[in-house]
mmCIF file of C-alpha atoms in Angstrom:
data_model
loop_
_atom_site.group_PDB
_atom_site.id
_atom_site.type_symbol
_atom_site.label_atom_id
_atom_site.label_comp_id
_atom_site.label_asym_id
_atom_site.label_seq_id
_atom_site.Cartn_x
_atom_site.Cartn_y
_atom_site.Cartn_z
ATOM 1 C CA MET A 229 -0.047 0.026 0.013
ATOM 2 C CA ILE A 230 2.586 2.650 0.977
ATOM 3 C CA GLY A 231 4.848 1.413 -1.983
ATOM 4 C CA ALA A 232 1.685 2.171 -4.375
ATOM 5 C CA MET A 233 0.909 5.410 -2.595
ATOM 6 C CA VAL A 234 4.642 6.580 -3.269
ATOM 7 C CA SER A 235 4.557 5.632 -7.014
ATOM 8 C CA TYR A 236 1.585 7.350 -7.217
ATOM 9 C CA VAL A 237 2.957 10.618 -5.763
ATOM 10 C CA LEU A 238 6.028 10.489 -7.737
ATOM 11 C CA LYS A 239 4.032 10.019 -10.972
ATOM 12 C CA ARG A 240 1.779 13.019 -10.060
ATOM 13 C CA LEU A 241 4.800 15.105 -9.019
ATOM 14 C CA LEU A 242 6.232 14.179 -12.539
ATOM 15 C CA LEU A 243 3.163 15.118 -14.429
ATOM 16 C CA MET A 244 3.183 18.513 -12.856
ATOM 17 C CA ILE A 245 6.004 19.414 -15.074
ATOM 18 C CA PRO A 246 4.534 19.217 -18.467
ATOM 19 C CA THR A 247 1.219 20.972 -17.114
ATOM 20 C CA ILE A 248 2.937 23.819 -15.534
ATOM 21 C CA PHE A 249 5.016 24.048 -18.810
ATOM 22 C CA GLY A 250 1.770 24.168 -20.984
ATOM 23 C CA ILE A 251 0.238 26.845 -18.758
ATOM 24 C CA LEU A 252 3.238 29.015 -18.976
ATOM 25 C CA LEU A 253 3.871 28.575 -22.793
ATOM 26 C CA ILE A 254 0.231 29.462 -23.450
ATOM 27 C CA SER A 255 0.242 32.480 -21.387
ATOM 28 C CA PHE A 256 3.736 33.481 -22.987
ATOM 29 C CA ILE A 257 2.389 33.368 -26.358
ATOM 30 C CA ILE A 258 -1.087 35.221 -25.678
ATOM 31 C CA ILE A 259 1.360 37.892 -23.957
ATOM 32 C CA GLN A 260 3.312 38.487 -27.452
ATOM 33 C CA PHE A 261 0.003 39.415 -29.058
ATOM 34 C CA VAL A 262 -1.140 42.112 -26.506
ATOM 35 C CA PRO A 263 -0.637 45.576 -27.425
ATOM 36 C CA GLY A 264 0.933 48.465 -25.409
ATOM 37 C CA GLY A 265 3.818 46.282 -23.877
ATOM 38 C CA PRO A 266 6.313 48.068 -21.646
ATOM 39 C CA VAL A 267 8.303 49.407 -24.489
ATOM 40 C CA GLU A 268 5.330 51.214 -25.672
ATOM 41 C CA ARG A 269 4.298 52.339 -22.499
ATOM 42 C CA MET A 270 7.513 54.019 -21.907
ATOM 43 C CA ILE A 271 7.890 55.343 -25.315
ATOM 44 C CA ALA A 272 4.343 57.049 -24.797
ATOM 45 C CA GLN A 273 5.382 58.517 -21.505
ATOM 46 C CA LEU A 274 8.667 59.723 -23.251
ATOM 47 C CA GLN A 275 6.257 61.532 -25.930
ATOM 48 C CA GLY A 276 4.242 62.823 -23.236
ATOM 49 C CA HIS A 277 7.323 64.560 -21.804
ATOM 50 C CA ASP A 278 7.627 62.455 -18.714
ATOM 51 C CA THR A 279 11.261 62.833 -18.504
ATOM 52 C CA SER A 280 11.280 60.699 -15.107
ATOM 53 C CA ALA A 281 10.523 57.723 -17.014
ATOM 54 C CA THR A 282 14.204 57.614 -18.330
ATOM 55 C CA SER A 283 15.881 57.805 -14.883
ATOM 56 C CA ARG A 284 16.154 53.706 -14.889
ATOM 57 C CA PHE A 285 18.404 53.797 -17.939
ATOM 58 C CA ALA A 286 22.068 53.592 -17.915
ATOM 59 C CA GLY A 287 23.332 57.234 -18.047
ATOM 60 C CA GLY A 288 19.631 58.061 -17.491
ATOM 61 C CA GLY A 289 20.269 62.079 -16.535
ATOM 62 C CA GLN A 290 18.550 64.810 -18.137
ATOM 63 C CA GLY A 291 20.870 65.252 -20.972
ATOM 64 C CA ASP A 292 20.106 61.737 -22.202
ATOM 65 C CA VAL A 293 16.595 62.425 -22.528
ATOM 66 C CA SER A 294 17.160 65.697 -24.337
ATOM 67 C CA SER A 295 19.224 64.083 -26.884
ATOM 68 C CA THR A 296 16.710 61.443 -27.505
ATOM 69 C CA GLY A 297 13.527 63.403 -27.305
ATOM 70 C CA PRO A 298 10.761 63.893 -29.865
ATOM 71 C CA GLY A 299 13.001 66.919 -31.467
ATOM 72 C CA SER A 300 16.012 64.578 -32.375
ATOM 73 C CA ALA A 301 16.374 64.249 -35.974
ATOM 74 C CA SER A 302 17.173 60.553 -35.715
ATOM 75 C CA GLY A 303 15.098 59.044 -38.403
ATOM 76 C CA GLY A 304 13.852 56.337 -36.224
ATOM 77 C CA ALA A 305 10.212 56.556 -37.031
ATOM 78 C CA GLU A 306 11.061 54.963 -40.159
ATOM 79 C CA THR A 307 12.750 51.588 -38.841
ATOM 80 C CA SER A 308 10.946 51.129 -35.379
ATOM 81 C CA GLN A 309 8.357 48.558 -34.802
ATOM 82 C CA TYR A 310 6.596 50.563 -32.156
ATOM 83 C CA ARG A 311 3.816 53.026 -32.780
ATOM 84 C CA GLY A 312 4.587 56.222 -31.566
ATOM 85 C CA ALA A 313 8.337 56.253 -31.670
ATOM 86 C CA GLN A 314 8.640 58.845 -34.336
ATOM 87 C CA GLY A 315 11.693 61.157 -33.557
ATOM 88 C CA LEU A 316 13.410 58.743 -30.941
ATOM 89 C CA ASP A 317 16.792 57.532 -31.583
ATOM 90 C CA PRO A 318 16.999 53.848 -32.747
ATOM 91 C CA GLU A 319 19.898 53.271 -30.366
ATOM 92 C CA PHE A 320 17.600 54.574 -27.467
ATOM 93 C CA ILE A 321 15.073 52.086 -28.332
ATOM 94 C CA LYS A 322 17.199 49.203 -28.769
ATOM 95 C CA LYS A 323 18.421 50.108 -25.001
ATOM 96 C CA LEU A 324 14.748 50.057 -24.079
ATOM 97 C CA GLU A 325 14.439 46.647 -25.540
ATOM 98 C CA LYS A 326 17.385 45.543 -23.901
ATOM 99 C CA MET A 327 16.432 46.820 -20.510
ATOM 100 C CA TYR A 328 12.933 44.756 -20.752
ATOM 101 C CA GLY A 329 14.266 41.804 -22.193
ATOM 102 C CA PHE A 330 13.040 42.152 -25.506
ATOM 103 C CA ASP A 331 16.463 42.431 -27.580
ATOM 104 C CA LYS A 332 16.243 38.242 -27.664
ATOM 105 C CA PRO A 333 13.760 36.471 -29.853
ATOM 106 C CA ALA A 334 10.758 34.926 -28.385
ATOM 107 C CA HIS A 335 12.030 31.530 -28.118
ATOM 108 C CA GLU A 336 15.221 32.525 -26.272
ATOM 109 C CA ARG A 337 13.217 34.601 -23.794
ATOM 110 C CA PHE A 338 10.941 31.968 -23.126
ATOM 111 C CA ALA A 339 13.856 29.312 -22.580
ATOM 112 C CA LEU A 340 15.553 31.466 -20.162
ATOM 113 C CA MET A 341 12.398 32.067 -18.355
ATOM 114 C CA ILE A 342 11.976 28.165 -17.747
ATOM 115 C CA LYS A 343 15.593 27.889 -16.919
ATOM 116 C CA ASN A 344 15.084 30.551 -14.145
ATOM 117 C CA TYR A 345 11.911 29.266 -12.944
ATOM 118 C CA LEU A 346 13.487 25.870 -12.208
ATOM 119 C CA THR A 347 15.100 27.731 -9.431
ATOM 120 C CA PHE A 348 12.293 30.027 -8.438
ATOM 121 C CA ASN A 349 13.964 33.017 -10.022
ATOM 122 C CA LEU A 350 10.835 34.905 -11.120
ATOM 123 C CA GLY A 351 12.775 37.761 -12.490
ATOM 124 C CA GLU A 352 12.238 41.454 -11.429
ATOM 125 C CA SER A 353 9.371 43.561 -11.874
ATOM 126 C CA TYR A 354 9.490 46.031 -14.660
ATOM 127 C CA TYR A 355 8.314 48.879 -12.575
ATOM 128 C CA ARG A 356 8.714 47.971 -8.882
ATOM 129 C CA ASP A 357 12.599 47.387 -9.028
ATOM 130 C CA VAL A 358 12.244 44.369 -6.769
ATOM 131 C CA ASP A 359 12.069 40.759 -7.708
ATOM 132 C CA VAL A 360 8.753 39.206 -8.578
ATOM 133 C CA LEU A 361 9.214 36.054 -5.688
ATOM 134 C CA SER A 362 9.797 38.992 -3.077
ATOM 135 C CA LEU A 363 6.787 40.793 -4.245
ATOM 136 C CA ILE A 364 4.663 37.783 -3.850
ATOM 137 C CA LEU A 365 5.946 36.880 -0.638
ATOM 138 C CA GLU A 366 5.317 40.654 0.343
ATOM 139 C CA LYS A 367 1.948 40.589 -0.830
ATOM 140 C CA MET A 368 1.000 36.812 0.665
ATOM 141 C CA PRO A 369 0.184 37.751 4.163
ATOM 142 C CA VAL A 370 -2.818 39.938 3.165
ATOM 143 C CA SER A 371 -4.278 37.297 0.577
ATOM 144 C CA ILE A 372 -3.626 34.816 3.204
ATOM 145 C CA SER A 373 -5.717 36.738 5.962
ATOM 146 C CA LEU A 374 -8.376 37.229 3.642
ATOM 147 C CA GLY A 375 -8.455 33.417 2.439
ATOM 148 C CA LEU A 376 -7.857 31.706 5.703
ATOM 149 C CA TRP A 377 -10.765 33.404 7.545
ATOM 150 C CA THR A 378 -13.188 33.075 4.696
ATOM 151 C CA PHE A 379 -12.139 29.333 4.083
ATOM 152 C CA ILE A 380 -12.709 28.793 7.747
ATOM 153 C CA LEU A 381 -15.934 30.570 7.962
ATOM 154 C CA ILE A 382 -17.361 28.910 4.747
ATOM 155 C CA TYR A 383 -16.642 25.252 5.960
ATOM 156 C CA THR A 384 -17.633 25.661 9.289
ATOM 157 C CA ILE A 385 -20.881 26.881 8.219
ATOM 158 C CA SER A 386 -21.625 25.063 5.135
ATOM 159 C CA ILE A 387 -20.772 21.605 5.983
ATOM 160 C CA PRO A 388 -23.054 21.385 9.282
ATOM 161 C CA LEU A 389 -25.735 23.338 7.581
ATOM 162 C CA GLY A 390 -25.623 21.161 4.665
ATOM 163 C CA ILE A 391 -25.801 17.986 6.888
ATOM 164 C CA ARG A 392 -28.775 19.447 8.949
ATOM 165 C CA LYS A 393 -30.608 20.497 5.732
ATOM 166 C CA ALA A 394 -30.033 17.085 4.355
ATOM 167 C CA VAL A 395 -31.606 15.382 7.798
ATOM 168 C CA ARG A 396 -34.485 17.845 7.480
ATOM 169 C CA ASP A 397 -35.018 17.689 3.881
ATOM 170 C CA GLY A 398 -38.326 19.285 3.092
ATOM 171 C CA SER A 399 -39.076 20.881 6.368
ATOM 172 C CA GLY A 400 -39.635 24.628 7.197
ATOM 173 C CA PHE A 401 -35.723 25.092 8.115
ATOM 174 C CA ASP A 402 -35.004 23.529 4.983
ATOM 175 C CA MET A 403 -36.940 25.988 2.766
ATOM 176 C CA TRP A 404 -36.231 28.982 4.586
ATOM 177 C CA THR A 405 -32.340 28.347 4.554
ATOM 178 C CA SER A 406 -32.540 27.418 0.731
ATOM 179 C CA ALA A 407 -34.175 30.650 0.440
ATOM 180 C CA VAL A 408 -31.393 32.563 2.316
ATOM 181 C CA ILE A 409 -28.746 30.381 0.713
ATOM 182 C CA PHE A 410 -29.997 31.219 -2.992
ATOM 183 C CA VAL A 411 -30.181 34.856 -2.374
ATOM 184 C CA GLY A 412 -26.561 34.708 -1.334
ATOM 185 C CA TYR A 413 -25.626 32.981 -4.370
ATOM 186 C CA ALA A 414 -26.988 35.231 -6.652
ATOM 187 C CA ILE A 415 -25.164 38.237 -5.114
ATOM 188 C CA PRO A 416 -21.469 38.180 -6.257
ATOM 189 C CA ALA A 417 -19.097 38.820 -3.560
ATOM 190 C CA PHE A 418 -17.905 42.232 -5.080
ATOM 191 C CA VAL A 419 -21.559 43.641 -5.388
ATOM 192 C CA MET A 420 -21.981 42.455 -1.761
ATOM 193 C CA GLY A 421 -18.685 44.620 -0.598
ATOM 194 C CA ILE A 422 -19.874 47.543 -2.224
ATOM 195 C CA PHE A 423 -23.354 47.076 -0.457
ATOM 196 C CA LEU A 424 -21.684 46.753 2.847
ATOM 197 C CA ILE A 425 -19.547 49.780 2.231
ATOM 198 C CA VAL A 426 -22.492 51.939 1.284
ATOM 199 C CA ILE A 427 -24.308 50.751 4.545
ATOM 200 C CA PHE A 428 -21.619 50.291 7.181
ATOM 201 C CA ALA A 429 -18.342 51.888 5.993
ATOM 202 C CA GLY A 430 -19.373 55.873 5.460
ATOM 203 C CA GLY A 431 -20.522 55.384 2.289
ATOM 204 C CA ARG A 432 -24.181 56.604 3.104
ATOM 205 C CA TYR A 433 -25.501 55.461 6.437
ATOM 206 C CA PHE A 434 -22.896 54.065 9.292
ATOM 207 C CA SER A 435 -19.545 54.557 9.775
ATOM 208 C CA TRP A 436 -19.044 51.550 11.704
ATOM 209 C CA PHE A 437 -16.168 49.895 9.737
ATOM 210 C CA PRO A 438 -13.150 51.001 7.994
ATOM 211 C CA LEU A 439 -13.129 51.689 4.238
ATOM 212 C CA ARG A 440 -9.488 50.282 3.617
ATOM 213 C CA GLY A 441 -6.523 48.369 4.516
ATOM 214 C CA LEU A 442 -6.135 45.535 7.256
ATOM 215 C CA THR A 443 -4.770 47.861 9.832
ATOM 216 C CA SER A 444 -5.118 51.623 11.106
ATOM 217 C CA ASP A 445 -2.508 54.090 11.449
ATOM 218 C CA GLY A 446 0.090 53.696 14.260
ATOM 219 C CA TRP A 447 -0.841 50.074 14.586
ATOM 220 C CA GLU A 448 3.190 49.600 15.144
ATOM 221 C CA ASN A 449 2.659 51.234 18.515
ATOM 222 C CA MET A 450 -0.519 49.221 19.617
ATOM 223 C CA SER A 451 -0.560 46.427 22.082
ATOM 224 C CA PHE A 452 -0.918 43.033 20.806
ATOM 225 C CA PHE A 453 -4.710 42.802 21.994
ATOM 226 C CA ASP A 454 -5.497 46.272 20.567
ATOM 227 C CA TRP A 455 -3.683 45.246 17.261
ATOM 228 C CA ALA A 456 -5.452 41.898 17.023
ATOM 229 C CA LEU A 457 -9.024 43.737 17.853
ATOM 230 C CA ASP A 458 -7.981 46.265 15.148
ATOM 231 C CA TYR A 459 -6.982 43.701 12.303
ATOM 232 C CA LEU A 460 -10.399 41.696 13.111
ATOM 233 C CA TRP A 461 -12.110 45.006 12.652
ATOM 234 C CA HIS A 462 -10.679 45.750 9.405
ATOM 235 C CA LEU A 463 -11.622 42.129 8.157
ATOM 236 C CA VAL A 464 -15.276 42.310 9.182
ATOM 237 C CA LEU A 465 -16.404 43.627 5.895
ATOM 238 C CA PRO A 466 -14.288 42.001 3.197
ATOM 239 C CA VAL A 467 -14.734 38.703 4.533
ATOM 240 C CA THR A 468 -18.469 38.941 4.977
ATOM 241 C CA SER A 469 -18.563 39.909 1.541
ATOM 242 C CA MET A 470 -16.652 36.784 0.307
ATOM 243 C CA VAL A 471 -18.473 34.149 2.939
ATOM 244 C CA ILE A 472 -21.871 35.337 1.841
ATOM 245 C CA GLY A 473 -21.326 34.808 -1.883
ATOM 246 C CA GLY A 474 -18.974 31.560 -1.249
ATOM 247 C CA PHE A 475 -20.995 29.176 1.330
ATOM 248 C CA ALA A 476 -24.097 28.769 -1.057
ATOM 249 C CA SER A 477 -22.476 25.919 -3.452
ATOM 250 C CA LEU A 478 -20.810 24.133 -0.656
ATOM 251 C CA THR A 479 -23.931 23.988 1.522
ATOM 252 C CA MET A 480 -26.137 22.602 -1.278
ATOM 253 C CA LEU A 481 -23.045 20.083 -2.429
ATOM 254 C CA THR A 482 -23.020 18.769 1.090
ATOM 255 C CA LYS A 483 -26.794 18.509 1.502
ATOM 256 C CA ASN A 484 -27.046 16.697 -1.929
ATOM 257 C CA SER A 485 -24.232 14.233 -1.230
ATOM 258 C CA PHE A 486 -25.787 13.436 2.363
ATOM 259 C CA LEU A 487 -29.114 12.935 0.629
ATOM 260 C CA ASP A 488 -27.751 10.571 -2.113
ATOM 261 C CA GLU A 489 -25.864 8.162 0.489
ATOM 262 C CA ILE A 490 -28.858 8.286 2.876
ATOM 263 C CA SER A 491 -31.085 6.840 0.579
ATOM 264 C CA LYS A 492 -28.773 3.626 -0.119
ATOM 265 C CA HIS A 493 -29.176 0.356 1.252
ATOM 266 C CA TYR A 494 -26.119 0.091 3.713
ATOM 267 C CA VAL A 495 -27.740 2.784 5.714
ATOM 268 C CA LEU A 496 -31.183 0.750 6.024
ATOM 269 C CA THR A 497 -28.862 -1.921 6.947
ATOM 270 C CA ALA A 498 -26.991 0.099 9.595
ATOM 271 C CA ARG A 499 -30.494 1.322 10.982
ATOM 272 C CA ALA A 500 -31.883 -2.229 10.812
ATOM 273 C CA LYS A 501 -28.897 -3.390 13.182
ATOM 274 C CA GLY A 502 -30.196 -0.845 15.714
ATOM 275 C CA LEU A 503 -27.754 1.868 15.450
ATOM 276 C CA THR A 504 -28.540 5.158 16.638
ATOM 277 C CA GLU A 505 -29.169 8.030 13.693
ATOM 278 C CA LYS A 506 -26.211 9.675 15.040
ATOM 279 C CA GLN A 507 -24.014 6.565 14.621
ATOM 280 C CA VAL A 508 -25.557 6.001 11.210
ATOM 281 C CA LEU A 509 -24.923 9.460 10.125
ATOM 282 C CA TYR A 510 -21.667 10.321 11.266
ATOM 283 C CA GLY A 511 -20.106 6.810 11.604
ATOM 284 C CA HIS A 512 -21.223 5.487 7.974
ATOM 285 C CA VAL A 513 -22.926 8.285 5.704
ATOM 286 C CA PHE A 514 -20.247 11.239 6.549
ATOM 287 C CA ARG A 515 -17.246 9.292 5.141
ATOM 288 C CA ASN A 516 -18.732 8.423 1.954
ATOM 289 C CA ALA A 517 -20.678 11.703 1.682
ATOM 290 C CA MET A 518 -17.813 13.838 2.432
ATOM 291 C CA LEU A 519 -15.864 12.467 -0.734
ATOM 292 C CA ILE A 520 -17.361 14.593 -3.214
ATOM 293 C CA VAL A 521 -16.885 17.563 -0.860
ATOM 294 C CA ILE A 522 -13.107 16.870 -0.856
ATOM 295 C CA ALA A 523 -13.147 16.318 -4.763
ATOM 296 C CA GLY A 524 -14.086 19.937 -4.769
ATOM 297 C CA PHE A 525 -11.522 21.169 -1.963
ATOM 298 C CA PRO A 526 -8.584 22.303 -4.304
ATOM 299 C CA ALA A 527 -10.689 24.561 -6.716
ATOM 300 C CA ALA A 528 -12.380 25.832 -3.711
ATOM 301 C CA PHE A 529 -8.933 26.493 -2.022
ATOM 302 C CA VAL A 530 -7.441 28.423 -4.869
ATOM 303 C CA ALA A 531 -10.674 30.301 -5.606
ATOM 304 C CA ILE A 532 -10.983 31.426 -2.020
ATOM 305 C CA PHE A 533 -7.422 32.473 -1.290
ATOM 306 C CA PHE A 534 -6.635 33.823 -4.892
ATOM 307 C CA THR A 535 -9.136 34.183 -7.492
ATOM 308 C CA SER A 536 -11.972 35.620 -5.306
ATOM 309 C CA ASN A 537 -9.735 37.959 -3.496
ATOM 310 C CA MET A 538 -8.758 40.223 -6.345
ATOM 311 C CA LEU A 539 -12.100 42.226 -6.596
ATOM 312 C CA ILE A 540 -12.406 42.500 -2.936
ATOM 313 C CA GLU A 541 -8.793 43.458 -2.758
ATOM 314 C CA ILE A 542 -9.443 46.374 -5.045
ATOM 315 C CA ILE A 543 -12.751 47.389 -3.517
ATOM 316 C CA PHE A 544 -11.072 47.529 -0.084
ATOM 317 C CA SER A 545 -7.930 48.728 -1.068
ATOM 318 C CA LEU A 546 -6.005 45.432 0.464
ATOM 319 C CA ASP A 547 -2.571 45.063 -0.933
ATOM 320 C CA GLY A 548 -2.630 41.271 -1.514
ATOM 321 C CA LEU A 549 -1.950 38.873 -4.529
ATOM 322 C CA GLY A 550 -5.045 39.585 -6.205
ATOM 323 C CA LEU A 551 -4.556 43.218 -6.249
ATOM 324 C CA LEU A 552 -0.834 42.730 -7.341
ATOM 325 C CA SER A 553 -2.054 40.465 -10.463
ATOM 326 C CA TYR A 554 -4.741 43.163 -11.277
ATOM 327 C CA GLN A 555 -2.107 45.969 -11.296
ATOM 328 C CA SER A 556 0.692 44.087 -13.295
ATOM 329 C CA VAL A 557 -1.950 43.007 -15.997
ATOM 330 C CA ILE A 558 -2.835 46.651 -16.466
ATOM 331 C CA ASN A 559 0.415 47.839 -16.357
ATOM 332 C CA ARG A 560 1.796 45.081 -18.621
ATOM 333 C CA ASP A 561 4.467 43.980 -15.998
ATOM 334 C CA TYR A 562 5.052 40.536 -17.612
ATOM 335 C CA PRO A 563 7.531 39.156 -15.001
ATOM 336 C CA VAL A 564 4.797 39.972 -12.420
ATOM 337 C CA VAL A 565 2.058 38.303 -14.614
ATOM 338 C CA LEU A 566 3.741 35.056 -15.256
ATOM 339 C CA GLY A 567 5.402 34.708 -12.055
ATOM 340 C CA THR A 568 2.240 35.001 -9.958
ATOM 341 C CA LEU A 569 0.661 32.660 -12.792
ATOM 342 C CA TYR A 570 3.232 30.265 -12.027
ATOM 343 C CA PHE A 571 2.923 30.379 -8.249
ATOM 344 C CA PHE A 572 -0.785 29.858 -8.308
ATOM 345 C CA GLY A 573 -0.352 26.996 -10.949
ATOM 346 C CA LEU A 574 1.646 25.294 -8.512
ATOM 347 C CA ILE A 575 -0.306 25.711 -5.833
ATOM 348 C CA SER A 576 -3.160 24.301 -7.535
ATOM 349 C CA LEU A 577 -1.360 21.223 -8.702
ATOM 350 C CA VAL A 578 -0.163 20.761 -5.346
ATOM 351 C CA MET A 579 -3.700 21.087 -3.870
ATOM 352 C CA HIS A 580 -4.742 18.455 -6.226
ATOM 353 C CA LEU A 581 -2.532 15.850 -5.034
ATOM 354 C CA VAL A 582 -3.328 16.857 -1.520
ATOM 355 C CA ARG A 583 -7.037 15.941 -2.463
ATOM 356 C CA ASP A 584 -5.977 12.651 -3.636
ATOM 357 C CA LEU A 585 -4.374 11.961 -0.367
ATOM 358 C CA VAL A 586 -7.423 13.040 1.706
ATOM 359 C CA TYR A 587 -9.430 10.615 -0.317
ATOM 360 C CA VAL A 588 -7.391 7.805 1.071
ATOM 361 C CA TRP A 589 -7.366 9.407 4.685
ATOM 362 C CA VAL A 590 -11.273 9.627 4.295
ATOM 363 C CA ASP A 591 -11.845 6.395 2.447
ATOM 364 C CA PRO A 592 -9.472 3.659 2.726
ATOM 365 C CA ARG A 593 -11.186 1.546 0.316
ATOM 366 C CA ILE A 594 -9.424 3.705 -2.437
ATOM 367 C CA ASP A 595 -6.689 1.726 -4.025
ATOM 368 C CA PHE A 596 -3.565 3.600 -4.976
ATOM 369 C CA SER A 597 -2.093 0.578 -6.948
ATOM 370 C CA SER A 598 -5.042 0.769 -9.237
ATOM 371 C CA ARG A 599 -4.669 4.499 -9.667
ATOM 372 C CA ALA A 600 -0.998 4.405 -10.340
ATOM 373 C CA THR A 601 -1.100 2.104 -13.196
#
């Protein structure tokens, strides 16, 4: 059994390599066709007389800008591949391309990126002057704060509620909780976030909760107890927004899974043997019914921790991974875009492996030897 499990885990780990390679390849190809890359953005800044944009180049003093500015008679517009580059020195354009790594063919850039990614060298941000891995690690605590509390609350509410709805199927409790659940499911998290801001964060009625951030000004001087209260105070609205929209599907999945198991013959047999309803429910039904819930665990984990966070982080001005991903796409900060995608992809693949291992823990009848072949 252990040997089969080790073999299965190794095979899954090896399959992660072509999977993540394919994700990066497709993303890299798409990026090549996206208009308005970093070179074009810098050219637009220069043509808009934003001389601060040149401070990052070698010899980036004001004299360099004047020698390559719009009034320079270089004739670069005839040979430049970039729109809006009229009047800029071709050598200056080449310097731009080299700074952003566009002086090499696409296949060479991709091969170099893959080589660096193998050692978790995710490159440096075009606009933040910091390496991407450090940037991800810096923003991660905010996303973990949102995701962890949301994850705990959703699962703590949804699974017991789904079980109770299954046991009392068709009752008044089942009917009114279903109505509440469907209303919550119909309202996207970001819409709920805006609604809560308008009502409770000084938007129109009350000013009970802060509008932005995870801490108040001067939190460094607070005691641990005061800091913890301030932290939880800031989390109330964003976490509530995510929980209300997120627990509906898991609750209904749990309920339907339990209803399906309760109707099976082994449950009737267990009851006929004189077992109590609680023993039948938690000793037999629970293990089998939870398999389908566990199957959705990786997708839920990634969605709650990363995907669902983005709009909430934007609305509440929370400087996490979701906001970082959004800003990097808007700014065409390709190293951050690909670096975060690589990071999210690895986490998603690992969570799928964890799901399979939890399968066996929940139901020992699953045989790894048959799955590893």
